[in-house]
Tab-separated table of C-alpha atoms in Angstrom:
chain	number	residue	atom	x	y	z
A	4	MET	CA	116.865	11.806	6.165
A	5	ARG	CA	119.789	13.848	7.475
A	6	ILE	CA	121.883	11.961	10.011
A	7	ALA	CA	124.435	13.870	12.122
A	8	PHE	CA	127.702	12.123	12.994
A	9	LEU	CA	129.277	14.067	15.862
A	10	THR	CA	133.046	13.821	16.392
A	11	ALA	CA	135.894	15.768	17.893
A	12	PRO	CA	138.579	17.053	15.489
A	13	GLU	CA	140.663	13.964	16.264
A	14	GLY	CA	140.455	10.665	18.060
A	15	VAL	CA	137.412	8.994	16.502
A	16	GLU	CA	137.810	5.257	15.908
A	17	GLU	CA	137.789	5.090	12.104
A	18	ILE	CA	135.709	1.941	11.634
A	19	GLU	CA	133.098	3.251	14.098
A	20	LEU	CA	132.711	6.291	11.841
A	21	THR	CA	133.022	4.712	8.395
A	22	GLU	CA	130.868	1.584	8.785
A	23	PRO	CA	127.803	3.406	10.189
A	24	TRP	CA	128.359	6.158	7.580
A	25	LYS	CA	128.258	3.580	4.769
A	26	ALA	CA	125.142	1.992	6.291
A	27	VAL	CA	123.399	5.390	6.283
A	28	GLU	CA	124.401	5.968	2.654
A	29	ARG	CA	123.196	2.482	1.630
A	30	ALA	CA	119.841	3.335	3.215
A	31	GLY	CA	119.642	6.330	0.867
A	32	TRP	CA	120.014	8.873	3.659
A	33	ASN	CA	122.311	11.882	3.999
A	34	PRO	CA	125.127	11.529	6.568
A	35	GLN	CA	126.655	14.813	7.762
A	36	LEU	CA	129.938	15.074	9.688
A	37	VAL	CA	129.523	17.569	12.535
A	38	SER	CA	132.562	18.537	14.599
A	39	THR	CA	133.728	21.032	17.166
A	40	GLY	CA	136.373	22.327	14.759
A	41	PRO	CA	136.622	23.092	11.024
A	42	GLY	CA	138.606	21.304	8.343
A	43	ARG	CA	139.102	17.567	8.557
A	44	VAL	CA	138.612	15.032	11.342
A	45	GLN	CA	141.642	12.830	12.062
A	46	ALA	CA	140.476	9.271	12.619
A	47	PHE	CA	142.451	6.549	14.360
A	48	GLN	CA	142.754	2.772	14.270
A	49	HIS	CA	143.236	2.225	17.979
A	50	LEU	CA	146.318	4.392	18.711
A	51	ASP	CA	147.537	4.813	15.121
A	52	LYS	CA	146.503	7.664	12.839
A	53	ALA	CA	144.189	6.585	10.030
A	54	GLY	CA	142.243	8.573	7.433
A	55	THR	CA	140.929	12.112	7.587
A	56	TYR	CA	137.359	13.129	6.796
A	57	PRO	CA	135.943	16.531	5.783
A	58	VAL	CA	133.742	18.338	8.294
A	59	ASP	CA	130.341	19.312	6.899
A	60	HIS	CA	129.222	21.452	9.866
A	61	VAL	CA	131.062	23.102	12.752
A	62	LEU	CA	129.088	23.337	15.986
A	63	ALA	CA	128.133	26.912	16.732
A	64	GLY	CA	125.295	26.503	19.187
A	65	GLY	CA	123.100	24.457	16.845
A	66	THR	CA	120.508	21.930	17.910
A	67	ALA	CA	118.928	18.743	16.607
A	68	ASP	CA	116.526	20.809	14.472
A	69	ALA	CA	118.651	20.322	11.335
A	70	PHE	CA	118.780	16.520	11.635
A	71	ASP	CA	116.584	13.453	11.984
A	72	ALA	CA	118.978	11.380	14.127
A	73	LEU	CA	122.453	11.361	15.697
A	74	VAL	CA	125.294	8.837	15.540
A	75	LEU	CA	128.071	9.071	18.133
A	76	PRO	CA	131.111	7.034	17.048
A	77	GLY	CA	133.587	5.993	19.708
A	78	GLY	CA	137.311	5.817	20.160
A	79	VAL	CA	138.699	6.757	23.553
A	80	ALA	CA	139.909	10.299	22.764
A	81	ASN	CA	136.876	11.334	20.685
A	82	PRO	CA	134.119	11.172	23.334
A	83	ASP	CA	136.555	12.317	26.010
A	84	ALA	CA	137.054	15.543	24.008
A	85	LEU	CA	133.337	15.891	23.221
A	86	ARG	CA	132.225	15.560	26.844
A	87	THR	CA	134.370	18.553	27.801
A	88	ASN	CA	132.923	20.733	25.020
A	89	GLY	CA	129.754	22.542	26.076
A	90	LEU	CA	128.471	22.919	22.510
A	91	ALA	CA	128.904	19.191	21.800
A	92	VAL	CA	127.149	18.249	25.042
A	93	ALA	CA	124.262	20.656	24.359
A	94	PHE	CA	123.959	19.430	20.748
A	95	THR	CA	123.778	15.829	21.957
A	96	ARG	CA	121.224	16.666	24.670
A	97	SER	CA	119.048	18.478	22.118
A	98	PHE	CA	118.349	15.190	20.291
A	99	PHE	CA	116.918	13.714	23.481
A	100	GLU	CA	114.920	16.865	24.191
A	101	ALA	CA	113.486	16.682	20.660
A	102	GLY	CA	112.692	12.966	21.013
A	103	LYS	CA	114.980	12.053	18.112
A	104	PRO	CA	116.903	8.751	18.008
A	105	VAL	CA	120.561	8.553	19.023
A	106	ALA	CA	123.021	5.732	18.320
A	107	ALA	CA	126.285	5.447	20.283
A	108	ILE	CA	129.039	2.836	20.177
A	109	CYS	CA	132.000	1.876	22.348
A	110	HIS	CA	133.224	4.861	24.444
A	111	ALA	CA	130.676	7.295	22.918
A	112	PRO	CA	128.286	7.057	25.909
A	113	TRP	CA	130.759	9.251	27.829
A	114	THR	CA	129.183	12.160	25.955
A	115	LEU	CA	125.742	10.917	27.020
A	116	VAL	CA	126.886	10.786	30.650
A	117	GLU	CA	127.933	14.426	30.450
A	118	ALA	CA	124.693	15.374	28.676
A	119	ASP	CA	122.780	13.921	31.668
A	120	VAL	CA	120.408	11.857	29.502
A	121	LEU	CA	120.904	8.365	30.946
A	122	ARG	CA	118.627	8.354	33.997
A	123	GLY	CA	116.220	5.436	33.702
A	124	ARG	CA	117.801	4.136	30.491
A	125	THR	CA	119.426	0.775	29.806
A	126	LEU	CA	122.423	0.710	27.486
A	127	THR	CA	125.666	-0.987	26.619
A	128	SER	CA	129.148	0.351	25.872
A	129	TRP	CA	132.787	-0.537	26.157
A	130	PRO	CA	132.898	-2.299	29.565
A	131	SER	CA	135.105	0.329	31.235
A	132	LEU	CA	132.187	2.819	31.071
A	133	ALA	CA	129.824	0.652	33.150
A	134	THR	CA	130.459	2.516	36.417
A	135	ASP	CA	130.151	5.934	34.727
A	136	ILE	CA	126.809	4.875	33.225
A	137	ARG	CA	125.513	3.575	36.565
A	138	ASN	CA	126.651	6.774	38.318
A	139	ALA	CA	124.708	8.763	35.694
A	140	GLY	CA	121.507	6.865	36.535
A	141	GLY	CA	121.604	4.329	33.716
A	142	THR	CA	121.640	0.545	33.750
A	143	TRP	CA	124.608	-1.040	31.963
A	144	VAL	CA	124.235	-4.380	30.152
A	145	ASP	CA	126.821	-6.489	28.337
A	146	GLU	CA	125.107	-7.084	24.979
A	147	PRO	CA	126.238	-6.622	21.356
A	148	VAL	CA	123.477	-4.045	20.831
A	149	HIS	CA	120.777	-2.644	23.074
A	150	VAL	CA	117.759	-0.572	22.025
A	151	CYS	CA	116.184	1.534	24.793
A	152	ALA	CA	112.975	3.518	24.309
A	153	ALA	CA	112.492	4.337	28.008
A	154	ALA	CA	112.406	8.115	27.526
A	155	PRO	CA	111.876	10.571	24.683
A	156	GLY	CA	113.875	9.394	21.702
A	157	THR	CA	115.218	5.903	21.208
A	158	LEU	CA	118.813	5.150	22.256
A	159	ILE	CA	120.704	2.446	20.357
A	160	THR	CA	124.065	1.375	21.823
A	161	SER	CA	126.803	-1.170	21.125
A	162	ARG	CA	130.005	-2.250	22.858
A	163	LYS	CA	132.789	-2.345	20.259
A	164	PRO	CA	133.768	-2.614	16.594
A	165	ASP	CA	133.001	-6.361	16.583
A	166	ASP	CA	129.343	-5.388	17.148
A	167	LEU	CA	129.118	-3.012	14.168
A	168	GLU	CA	126.945	-5.255	12.006
A	169	ALA	CA	124.303	-5.588	14.741
A	170	PHE	CA	124.678	-1.905	15.671
A	171	CYS	CA	124.105	-0.675	12.113
A	172	ALA	CA	121.123	-2.981	11.573
A	173	ALA	CA	119.513	-1.830	14.827
A	174	PHE	CA	119.984	1.905	14.321
A	175	LEU	CA	118.849	1.753	10.688
A	176	LYS	CA	115.593	0.122	11.796
A	177	GLU	CA	115.031	2.602	14.625
A	178	PHE	CA	115.934	5.625	12.491
A	179	ALA	CA	113.551	4.458	9.744
A	180	ASP	CA	110.729	4.065	12.279
A	181	ALA	CA	111.279	7.521	13.846
A	182	PRO	CA	109.450	10.686	12.751
A	183	HIS	CA	111.438	12.643	10.150
A	184	GLY	CA	111.875	16.321	9.460
A	185	GLY	CA	115.424	17.636	9.862
A	186	GLY	CA	115.839	21.230	8.762
A	187	ASP	CA	118.600	22.903	6.794
A	188	GLY	CA	120.998	24.472	9.333
A	189	VAL	CA	123.168	23.535	12.293
């Protein structure tokens, strides 16, 4: 399975990228780093620069067709940049339109708010997003991980890095149970 990890060129919380990435690799699947810019993604540990990671695909109007599922890592700056990028928002929305599973952690649901895919869904996130989620038609819950299958495509969400073990276990199960068939392009 090909799993897209969508990030901005900088600002992703490193552990929210690397731990899910390793979980996908351990499952024998193919993680692909998709970004709005070429080169390398600059990750952060809170406010401090951390490692950089090579971009596999630059968004150029692509859709979910090339992938089986989507992971949206958090960090404050990362989803804030993604939600203002029309290609990133459309790419994210395309997974819901295709009924493919999406996993989002921490501040990542900001991109989901902008993609207008939360109506009727229940999810969790970093607590400061609760009002944004409610205003977008979703129901916010304070849980380590929440799986919502209320609309096309399952949505798996978690609050913070402390929830990564539960988050990875939940999205691996849901991704494995979903129909497969990602294509070759972005």
